PDB file of C-alpha atoms in Angstrom:
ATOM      1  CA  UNK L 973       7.389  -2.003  18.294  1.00  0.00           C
ATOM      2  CA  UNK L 974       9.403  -4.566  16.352  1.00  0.00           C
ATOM      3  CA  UNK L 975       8.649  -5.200  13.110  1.00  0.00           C
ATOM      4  CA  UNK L 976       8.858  -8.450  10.887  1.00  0.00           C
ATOM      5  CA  UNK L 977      11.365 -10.729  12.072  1.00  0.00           C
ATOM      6  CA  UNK L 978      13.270 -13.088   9.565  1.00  0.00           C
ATOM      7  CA  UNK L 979      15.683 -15.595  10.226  1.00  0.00           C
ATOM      8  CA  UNK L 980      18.432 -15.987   9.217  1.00  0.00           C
ATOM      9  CA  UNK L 981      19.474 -13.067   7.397  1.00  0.00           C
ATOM     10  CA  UNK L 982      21.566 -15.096   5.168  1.00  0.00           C
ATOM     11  CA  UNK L 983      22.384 -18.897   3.869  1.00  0.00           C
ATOM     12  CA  UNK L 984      24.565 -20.225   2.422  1.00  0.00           C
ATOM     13  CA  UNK L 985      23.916 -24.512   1.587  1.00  0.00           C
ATOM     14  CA  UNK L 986      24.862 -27.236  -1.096  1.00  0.00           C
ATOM     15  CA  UNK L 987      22.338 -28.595  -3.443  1.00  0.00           C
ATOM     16  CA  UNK L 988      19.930 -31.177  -2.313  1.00  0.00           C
ATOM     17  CA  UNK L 989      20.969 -29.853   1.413  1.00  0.00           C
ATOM     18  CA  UNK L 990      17.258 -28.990   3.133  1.00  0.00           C
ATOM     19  CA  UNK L 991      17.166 -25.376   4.450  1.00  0.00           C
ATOM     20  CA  UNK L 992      14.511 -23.876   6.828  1.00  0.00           C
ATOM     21  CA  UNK L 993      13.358 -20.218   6.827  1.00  0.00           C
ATOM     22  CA  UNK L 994      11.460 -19.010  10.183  1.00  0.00           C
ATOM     23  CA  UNK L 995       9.457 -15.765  10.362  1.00  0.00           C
ATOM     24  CA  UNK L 996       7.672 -13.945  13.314  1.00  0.00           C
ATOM     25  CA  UNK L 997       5.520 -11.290  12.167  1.00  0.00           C
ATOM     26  CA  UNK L 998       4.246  -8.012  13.876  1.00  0.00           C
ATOM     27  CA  UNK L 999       1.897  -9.012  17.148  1.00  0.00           C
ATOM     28  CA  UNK L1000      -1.307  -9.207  16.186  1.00  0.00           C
ATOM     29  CA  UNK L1001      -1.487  -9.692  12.390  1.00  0.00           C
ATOM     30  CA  UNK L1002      -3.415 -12.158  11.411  1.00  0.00           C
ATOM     31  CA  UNK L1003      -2.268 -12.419   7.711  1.00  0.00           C
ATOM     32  CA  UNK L1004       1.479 -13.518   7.126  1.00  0.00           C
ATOM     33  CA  UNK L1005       2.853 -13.991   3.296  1.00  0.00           C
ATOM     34  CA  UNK L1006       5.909 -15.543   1.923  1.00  0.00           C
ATOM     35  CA  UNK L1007       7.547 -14.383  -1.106  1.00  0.00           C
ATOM     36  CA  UNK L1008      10.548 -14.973  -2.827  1.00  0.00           C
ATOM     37  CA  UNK L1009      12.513 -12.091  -5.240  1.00  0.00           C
ATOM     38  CA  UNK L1010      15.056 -13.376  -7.467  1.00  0.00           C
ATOM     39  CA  UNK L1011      17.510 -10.638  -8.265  1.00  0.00           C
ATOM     40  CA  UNK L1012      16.152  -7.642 -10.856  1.00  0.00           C
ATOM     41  CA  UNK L1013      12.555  -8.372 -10.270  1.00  0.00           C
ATOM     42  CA  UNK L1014       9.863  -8.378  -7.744  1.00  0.00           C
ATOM     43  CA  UNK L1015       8.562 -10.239  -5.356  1.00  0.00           C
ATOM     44  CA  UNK L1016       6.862 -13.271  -5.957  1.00  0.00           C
ATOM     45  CA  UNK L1017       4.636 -14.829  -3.823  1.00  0.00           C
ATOM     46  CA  UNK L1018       4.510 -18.552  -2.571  1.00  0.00           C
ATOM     47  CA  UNK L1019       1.910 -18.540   0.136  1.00  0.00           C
ATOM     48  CA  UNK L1020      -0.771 -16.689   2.098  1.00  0.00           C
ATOM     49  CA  UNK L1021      -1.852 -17.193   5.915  1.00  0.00           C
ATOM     50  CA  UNK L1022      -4.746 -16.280   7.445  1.00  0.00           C
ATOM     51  CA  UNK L1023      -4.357 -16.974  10.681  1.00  0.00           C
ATOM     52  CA  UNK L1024      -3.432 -20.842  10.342  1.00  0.00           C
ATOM     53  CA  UNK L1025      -4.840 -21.171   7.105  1.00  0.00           C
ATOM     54  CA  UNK L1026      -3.338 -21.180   4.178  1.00  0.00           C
ATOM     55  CA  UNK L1027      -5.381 -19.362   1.561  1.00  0.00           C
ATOM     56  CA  UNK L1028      -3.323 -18.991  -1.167  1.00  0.00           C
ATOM     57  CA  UNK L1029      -0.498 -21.056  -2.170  1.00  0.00           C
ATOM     58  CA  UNK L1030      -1.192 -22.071  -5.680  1.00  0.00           C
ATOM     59  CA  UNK L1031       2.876 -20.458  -6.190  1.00  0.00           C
ATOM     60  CA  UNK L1032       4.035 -22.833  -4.022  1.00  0.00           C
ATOM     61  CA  UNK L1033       6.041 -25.645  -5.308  1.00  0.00           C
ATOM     62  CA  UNK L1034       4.670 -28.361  -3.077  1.00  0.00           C
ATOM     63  CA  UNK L1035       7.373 -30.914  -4.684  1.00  0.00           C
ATOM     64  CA  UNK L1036      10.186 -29.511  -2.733  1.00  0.00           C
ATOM     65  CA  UNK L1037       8.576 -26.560  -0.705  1.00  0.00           C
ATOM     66  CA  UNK L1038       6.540 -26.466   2.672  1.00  0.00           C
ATOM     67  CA  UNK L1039       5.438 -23.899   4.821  1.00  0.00           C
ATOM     68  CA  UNK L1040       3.871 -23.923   8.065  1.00  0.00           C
ATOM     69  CA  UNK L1041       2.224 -21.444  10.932  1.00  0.00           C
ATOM     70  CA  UNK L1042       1.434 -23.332  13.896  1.00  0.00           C
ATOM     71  CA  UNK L1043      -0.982 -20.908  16.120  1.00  0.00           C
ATOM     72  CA  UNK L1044      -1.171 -18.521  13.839  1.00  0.00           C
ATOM     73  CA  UNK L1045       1.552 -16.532  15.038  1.00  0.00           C
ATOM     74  CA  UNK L1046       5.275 -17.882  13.855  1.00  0.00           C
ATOM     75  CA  UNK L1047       5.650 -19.452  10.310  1.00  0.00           C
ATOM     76  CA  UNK L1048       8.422 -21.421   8.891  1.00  0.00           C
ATOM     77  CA  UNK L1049       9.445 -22.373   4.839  1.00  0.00           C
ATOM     78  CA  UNK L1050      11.205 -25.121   4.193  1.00  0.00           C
ATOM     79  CA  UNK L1051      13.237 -26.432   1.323  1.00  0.00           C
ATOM     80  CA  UNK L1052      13.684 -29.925   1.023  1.00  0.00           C
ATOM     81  CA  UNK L1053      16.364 -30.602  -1.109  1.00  0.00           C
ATOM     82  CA  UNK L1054      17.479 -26.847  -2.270  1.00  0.00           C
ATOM     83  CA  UNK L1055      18.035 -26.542  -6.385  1.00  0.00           C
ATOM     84  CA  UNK L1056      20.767 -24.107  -7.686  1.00  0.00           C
ATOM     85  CA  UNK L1057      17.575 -22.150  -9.011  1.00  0.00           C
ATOM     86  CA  UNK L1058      16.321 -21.713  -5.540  1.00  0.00           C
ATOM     87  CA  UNK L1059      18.534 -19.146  -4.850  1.00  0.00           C
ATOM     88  CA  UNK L1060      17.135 -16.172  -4.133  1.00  0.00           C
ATOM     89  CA  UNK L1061      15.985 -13.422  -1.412  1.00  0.00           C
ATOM     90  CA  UNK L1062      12.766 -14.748   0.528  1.00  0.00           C
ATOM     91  CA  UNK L1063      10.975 -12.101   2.542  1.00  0.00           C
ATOM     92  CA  UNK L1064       7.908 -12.371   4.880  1.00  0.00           C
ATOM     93  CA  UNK L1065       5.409 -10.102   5.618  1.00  0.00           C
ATOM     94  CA  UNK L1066       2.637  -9.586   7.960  1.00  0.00           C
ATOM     95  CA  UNK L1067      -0.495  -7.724   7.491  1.00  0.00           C
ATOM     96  CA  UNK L1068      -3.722  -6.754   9.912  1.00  0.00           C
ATOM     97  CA  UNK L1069      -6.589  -7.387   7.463  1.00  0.00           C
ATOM     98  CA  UNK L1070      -9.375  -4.915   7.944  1.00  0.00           C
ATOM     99  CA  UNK L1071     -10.817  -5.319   4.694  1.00  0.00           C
ATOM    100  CA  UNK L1072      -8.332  -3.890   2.294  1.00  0.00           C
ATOM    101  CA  UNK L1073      -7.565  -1.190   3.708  1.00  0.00           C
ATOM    102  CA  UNK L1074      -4.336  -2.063   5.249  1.00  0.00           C
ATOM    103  CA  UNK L1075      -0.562  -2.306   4.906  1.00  0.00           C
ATOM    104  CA  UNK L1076       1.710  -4.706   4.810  1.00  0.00           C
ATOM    105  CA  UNK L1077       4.702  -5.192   6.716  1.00  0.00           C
ATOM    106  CA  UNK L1078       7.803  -6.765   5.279  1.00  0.00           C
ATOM    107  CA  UNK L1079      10.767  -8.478   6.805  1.00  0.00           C
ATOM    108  CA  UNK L1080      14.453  -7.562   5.287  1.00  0.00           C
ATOM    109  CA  UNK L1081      14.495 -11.462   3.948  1.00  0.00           C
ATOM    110  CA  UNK L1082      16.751 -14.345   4.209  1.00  0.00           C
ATOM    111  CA  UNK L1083      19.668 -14.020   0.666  1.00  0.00           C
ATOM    112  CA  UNK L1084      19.370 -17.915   0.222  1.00  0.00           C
ATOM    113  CA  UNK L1085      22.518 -19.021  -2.035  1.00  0.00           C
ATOM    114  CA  UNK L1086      22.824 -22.595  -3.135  1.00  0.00           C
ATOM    115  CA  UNK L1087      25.985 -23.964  -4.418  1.00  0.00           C
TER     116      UNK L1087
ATOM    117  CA  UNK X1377      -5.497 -10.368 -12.130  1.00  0.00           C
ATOM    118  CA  UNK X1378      -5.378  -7.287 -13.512  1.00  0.00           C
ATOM    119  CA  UNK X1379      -2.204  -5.952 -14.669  1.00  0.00           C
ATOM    120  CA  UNK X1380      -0.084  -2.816 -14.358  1.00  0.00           C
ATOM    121  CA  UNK X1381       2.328  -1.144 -16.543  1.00  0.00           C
ATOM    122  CA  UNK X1382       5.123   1.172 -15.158  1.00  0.00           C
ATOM    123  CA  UNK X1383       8.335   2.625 -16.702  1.00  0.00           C
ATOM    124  CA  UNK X1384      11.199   0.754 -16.142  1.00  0.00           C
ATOM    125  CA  UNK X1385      12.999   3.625 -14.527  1.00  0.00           C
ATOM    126  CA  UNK X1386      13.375   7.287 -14.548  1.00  0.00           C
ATOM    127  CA  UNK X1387      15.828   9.762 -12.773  1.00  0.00           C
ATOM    128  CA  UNK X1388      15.270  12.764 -11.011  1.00  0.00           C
ATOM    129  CA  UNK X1389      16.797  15.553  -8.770  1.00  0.00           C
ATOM    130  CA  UNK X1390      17.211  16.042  -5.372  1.00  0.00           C
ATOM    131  CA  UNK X1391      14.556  18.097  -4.211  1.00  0.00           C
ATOM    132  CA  UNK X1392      12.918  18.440  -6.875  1.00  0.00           C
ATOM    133  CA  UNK X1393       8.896  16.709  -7.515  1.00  0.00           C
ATOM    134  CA  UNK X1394       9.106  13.240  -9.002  1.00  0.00           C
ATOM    135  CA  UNK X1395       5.567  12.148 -10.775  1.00  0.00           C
ATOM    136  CA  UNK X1396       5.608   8.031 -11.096  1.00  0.00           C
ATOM    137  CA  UNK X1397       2.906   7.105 -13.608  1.00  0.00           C
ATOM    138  CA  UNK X1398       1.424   3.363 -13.618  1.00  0.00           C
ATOM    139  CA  UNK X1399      -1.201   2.549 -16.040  1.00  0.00           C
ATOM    140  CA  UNK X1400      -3.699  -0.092 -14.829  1.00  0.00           C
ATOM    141  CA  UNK X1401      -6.251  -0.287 -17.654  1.00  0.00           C
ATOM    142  CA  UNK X1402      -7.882  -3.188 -16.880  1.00  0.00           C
ATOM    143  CA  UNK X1403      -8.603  -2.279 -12.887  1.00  0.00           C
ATOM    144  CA  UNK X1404     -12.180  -3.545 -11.772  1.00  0.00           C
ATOM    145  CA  UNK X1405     -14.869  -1.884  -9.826  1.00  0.00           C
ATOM    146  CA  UNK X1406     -12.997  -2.882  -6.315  1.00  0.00           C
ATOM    147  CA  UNK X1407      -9.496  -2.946  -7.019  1.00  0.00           C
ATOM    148  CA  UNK X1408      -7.564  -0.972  -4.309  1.00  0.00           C
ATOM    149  CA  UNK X1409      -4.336   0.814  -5.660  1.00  0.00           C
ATOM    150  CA  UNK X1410      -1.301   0.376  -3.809  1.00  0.00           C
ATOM    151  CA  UNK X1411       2.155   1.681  -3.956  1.00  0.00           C
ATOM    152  CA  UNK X1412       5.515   0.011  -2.066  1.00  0.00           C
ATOM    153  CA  UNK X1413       8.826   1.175  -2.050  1.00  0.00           C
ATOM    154  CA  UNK X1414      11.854  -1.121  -1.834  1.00  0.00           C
ATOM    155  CA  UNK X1415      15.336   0.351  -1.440  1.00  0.00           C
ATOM    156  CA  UNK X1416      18.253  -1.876  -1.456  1.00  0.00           C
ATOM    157  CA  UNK X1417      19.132  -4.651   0.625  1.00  0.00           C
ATOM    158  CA  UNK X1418      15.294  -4.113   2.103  1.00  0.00           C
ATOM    159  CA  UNK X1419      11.775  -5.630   2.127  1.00  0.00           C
ATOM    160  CA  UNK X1420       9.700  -3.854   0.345  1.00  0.00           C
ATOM    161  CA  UNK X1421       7.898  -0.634   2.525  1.00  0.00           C
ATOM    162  CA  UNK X1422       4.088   0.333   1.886  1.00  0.00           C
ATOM    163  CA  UNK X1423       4.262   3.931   0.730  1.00  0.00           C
ATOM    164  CA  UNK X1424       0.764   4.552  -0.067  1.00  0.00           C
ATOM    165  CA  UNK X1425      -3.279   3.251  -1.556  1.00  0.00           C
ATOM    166  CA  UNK X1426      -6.424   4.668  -2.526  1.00  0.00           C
ATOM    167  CA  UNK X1427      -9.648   3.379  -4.157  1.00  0.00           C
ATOM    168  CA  UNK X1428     -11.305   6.246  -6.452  1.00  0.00           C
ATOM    169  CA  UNK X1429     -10.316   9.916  -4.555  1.00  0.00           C
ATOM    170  CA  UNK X1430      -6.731  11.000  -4.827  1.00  0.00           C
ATOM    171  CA  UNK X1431      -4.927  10.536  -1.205  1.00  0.00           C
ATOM    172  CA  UNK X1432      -1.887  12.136   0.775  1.00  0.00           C
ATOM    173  CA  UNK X1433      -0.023  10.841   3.489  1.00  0.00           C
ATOM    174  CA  UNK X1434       3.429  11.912   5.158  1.00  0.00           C
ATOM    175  CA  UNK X1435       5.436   9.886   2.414  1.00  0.00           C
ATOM    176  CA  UNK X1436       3.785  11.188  -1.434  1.00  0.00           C
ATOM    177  CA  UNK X1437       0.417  11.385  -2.930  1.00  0.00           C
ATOM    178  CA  UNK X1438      -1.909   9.687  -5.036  1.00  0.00           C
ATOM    179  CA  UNK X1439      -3.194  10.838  -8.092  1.00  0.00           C
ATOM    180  CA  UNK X1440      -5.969   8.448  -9.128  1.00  0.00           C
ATOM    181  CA  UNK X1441      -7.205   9.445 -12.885  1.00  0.00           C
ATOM    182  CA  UNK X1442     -11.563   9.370 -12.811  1.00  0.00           C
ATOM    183  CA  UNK X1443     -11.447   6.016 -15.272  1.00  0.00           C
ATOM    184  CA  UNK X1444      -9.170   4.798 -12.303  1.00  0.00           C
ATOM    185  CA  UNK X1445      -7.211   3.010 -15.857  1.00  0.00           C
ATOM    186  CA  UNK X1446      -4.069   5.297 -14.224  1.00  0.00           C
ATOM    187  CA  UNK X1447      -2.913   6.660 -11.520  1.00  0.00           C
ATOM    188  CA  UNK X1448       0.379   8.673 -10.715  1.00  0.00           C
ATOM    189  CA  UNK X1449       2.958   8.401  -6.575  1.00  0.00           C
ATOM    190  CA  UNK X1450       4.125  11.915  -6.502  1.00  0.00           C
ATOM    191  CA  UNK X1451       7.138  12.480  -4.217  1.00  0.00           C
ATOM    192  CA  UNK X1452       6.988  16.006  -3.497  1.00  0.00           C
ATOM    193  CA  UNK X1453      10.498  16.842  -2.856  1.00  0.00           C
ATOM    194  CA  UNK X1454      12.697  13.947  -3.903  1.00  0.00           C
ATOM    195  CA  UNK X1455      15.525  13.157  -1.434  1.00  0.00           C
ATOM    196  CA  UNK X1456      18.743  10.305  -1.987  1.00  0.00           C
ATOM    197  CA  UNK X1457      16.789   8.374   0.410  1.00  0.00           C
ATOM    198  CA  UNK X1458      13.839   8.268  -1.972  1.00  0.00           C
ATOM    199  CA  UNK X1459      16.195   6.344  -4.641  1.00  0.00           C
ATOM    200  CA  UNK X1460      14.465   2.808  -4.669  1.00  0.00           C
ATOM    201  CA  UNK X1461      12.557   0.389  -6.803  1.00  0.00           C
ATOM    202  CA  UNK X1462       8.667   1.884  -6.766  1.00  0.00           C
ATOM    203  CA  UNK X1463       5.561  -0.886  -7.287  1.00  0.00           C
ATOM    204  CA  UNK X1464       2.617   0.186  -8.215  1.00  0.00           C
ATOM    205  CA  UNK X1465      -0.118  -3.020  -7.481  1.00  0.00           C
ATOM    206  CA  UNK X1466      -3.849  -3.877  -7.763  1.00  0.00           C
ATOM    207  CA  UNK X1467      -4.901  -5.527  -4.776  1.00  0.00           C
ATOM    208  CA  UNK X1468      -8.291  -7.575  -5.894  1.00  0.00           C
ATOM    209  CA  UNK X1469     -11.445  -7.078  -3.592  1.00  0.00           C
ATOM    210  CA  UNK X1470     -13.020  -9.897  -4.367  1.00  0.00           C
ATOM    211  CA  UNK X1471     -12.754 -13.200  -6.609  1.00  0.00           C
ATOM    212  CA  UNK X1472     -10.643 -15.997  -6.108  1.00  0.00           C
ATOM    213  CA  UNK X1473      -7.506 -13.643  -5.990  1.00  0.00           C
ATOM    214  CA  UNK X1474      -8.835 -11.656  -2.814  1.00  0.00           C
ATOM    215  CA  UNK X1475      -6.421  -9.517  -0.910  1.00  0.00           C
ATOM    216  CA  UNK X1476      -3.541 -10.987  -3.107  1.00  0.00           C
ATOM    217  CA  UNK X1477      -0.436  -8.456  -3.471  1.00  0.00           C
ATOM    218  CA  UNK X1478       0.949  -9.219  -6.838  1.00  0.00           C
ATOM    219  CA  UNK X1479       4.553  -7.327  -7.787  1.00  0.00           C
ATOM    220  CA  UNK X1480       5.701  -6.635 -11.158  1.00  0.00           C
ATOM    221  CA  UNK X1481       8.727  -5.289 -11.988  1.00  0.00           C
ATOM    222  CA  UNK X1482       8.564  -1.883 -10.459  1.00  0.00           C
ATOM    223  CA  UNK X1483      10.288   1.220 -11.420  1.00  0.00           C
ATOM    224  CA  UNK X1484      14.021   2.354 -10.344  1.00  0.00           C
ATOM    225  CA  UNK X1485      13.880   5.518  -9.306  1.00  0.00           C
ATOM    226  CA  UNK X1486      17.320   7.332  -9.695  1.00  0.00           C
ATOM    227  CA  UNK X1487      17.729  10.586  -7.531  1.00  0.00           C
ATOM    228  CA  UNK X1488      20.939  13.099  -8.517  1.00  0.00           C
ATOM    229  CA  UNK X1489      22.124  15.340  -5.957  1.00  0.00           C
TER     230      UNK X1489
END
């Protein structure tokens, strides 16, 4: 079974330049997360699907950042315009929630650099 | 949320046990403990969780203290491929922050052959 798929693995884009991010998780999940991970530290989330929903995205800077998951299935992040600072590794993950008593599934991320 | 506090790193041997300690001491009632692995150039990779009773799986054990305020990932036989960046995380059961998977800074585990 294929697991989390990001695209693209990496980007390279000039300031102000939008950038899009698109993620298709495991078949079946209903819970998809974005995070980004600068480099020496861990993952930080920006937002939290459930199904089409998005239950958590207080992380999220809504001034330049949007996400979407139409259908609950695929999900996209967008960047609109990129910062220097936005550089940085963004991963996706998927999750079945049963409770809390489930993993989650992560993509291998997109390396976003902005110059 | 409640917060955990792990060594920054710590080295071991090939094939020898490595114990990874994580002090949570402010875990509530119905705070699951998970552990994720993330080796370079990768997403992180779910390793293992428990609630109260310690726990094994395929990959390490759990060793969940009785006040639940710590809890210890033991890699039984550590192999080069174990040499990664190890989170341990409080996933809230309730409240505003359900389900949430917070990371912190992890420890870097170092395996010698």
């Amino acid at each position: 079974e294929a697991g989390v798929v990001q695209s693209p693995r990496y980007k390279i884009i000039e300031k102000k330049q939008p950038v899009a991010f698109w993620c298709n998780p495991i078949s079946g999940h209903n819970t998809l997360y974005w995070y980004r991970q600068n480099l020496g530290q861990g993952p930080e989330l920006l937002i939290r699907y459930e199904n089409e929903e998005a239950v958590d995205d207080s992380q999220l800077p809504k001034d330049r950042f949007s996400a979407e998951r139409l259908k609950g299935v695929d999900s996209t992040l967008k960047i609109q315009p990129a910062e220097l600072g936005d550089s940085a590794v963004y991963l996706c993950a998927s999750s079945l929630e049963i409770g809390l008593n489930t993993e989650a599934f992560f993509g291998q991320g997109t390396r976003l650099t902005v110059v | 949320d409640a917060k955990t506090t792990q060594p920054n790193s710590m080295e071991s041997n090939e094939e020898e046990p490595v114990h990874l300690p994580c002090n949570h001491s402010t875990i509530s009632g119905t705070d699951y403990i998970h552990w994720y692995r993330q080796l370079p150039s990768q997403g992180p990779e779910y390793v293992i969780h428990g609630l109260t009773s310690n726990v094994n799986n395929r990959m390490a054990s759990l060793a969940i203290a009785e006040d639940r305020k710590s809890s210890t990932l033991i890699l039984h036989r550590a192999t080069l491929r174990d040499a990664a960046v190890y989170y341990c995380i409080l996933r809230p059961a309730g409240g505003t922050s359900y389900g949430k998977l917070t990371f912190g800074q992890g420890t870097i585990l170092t395996v010698h052959p």
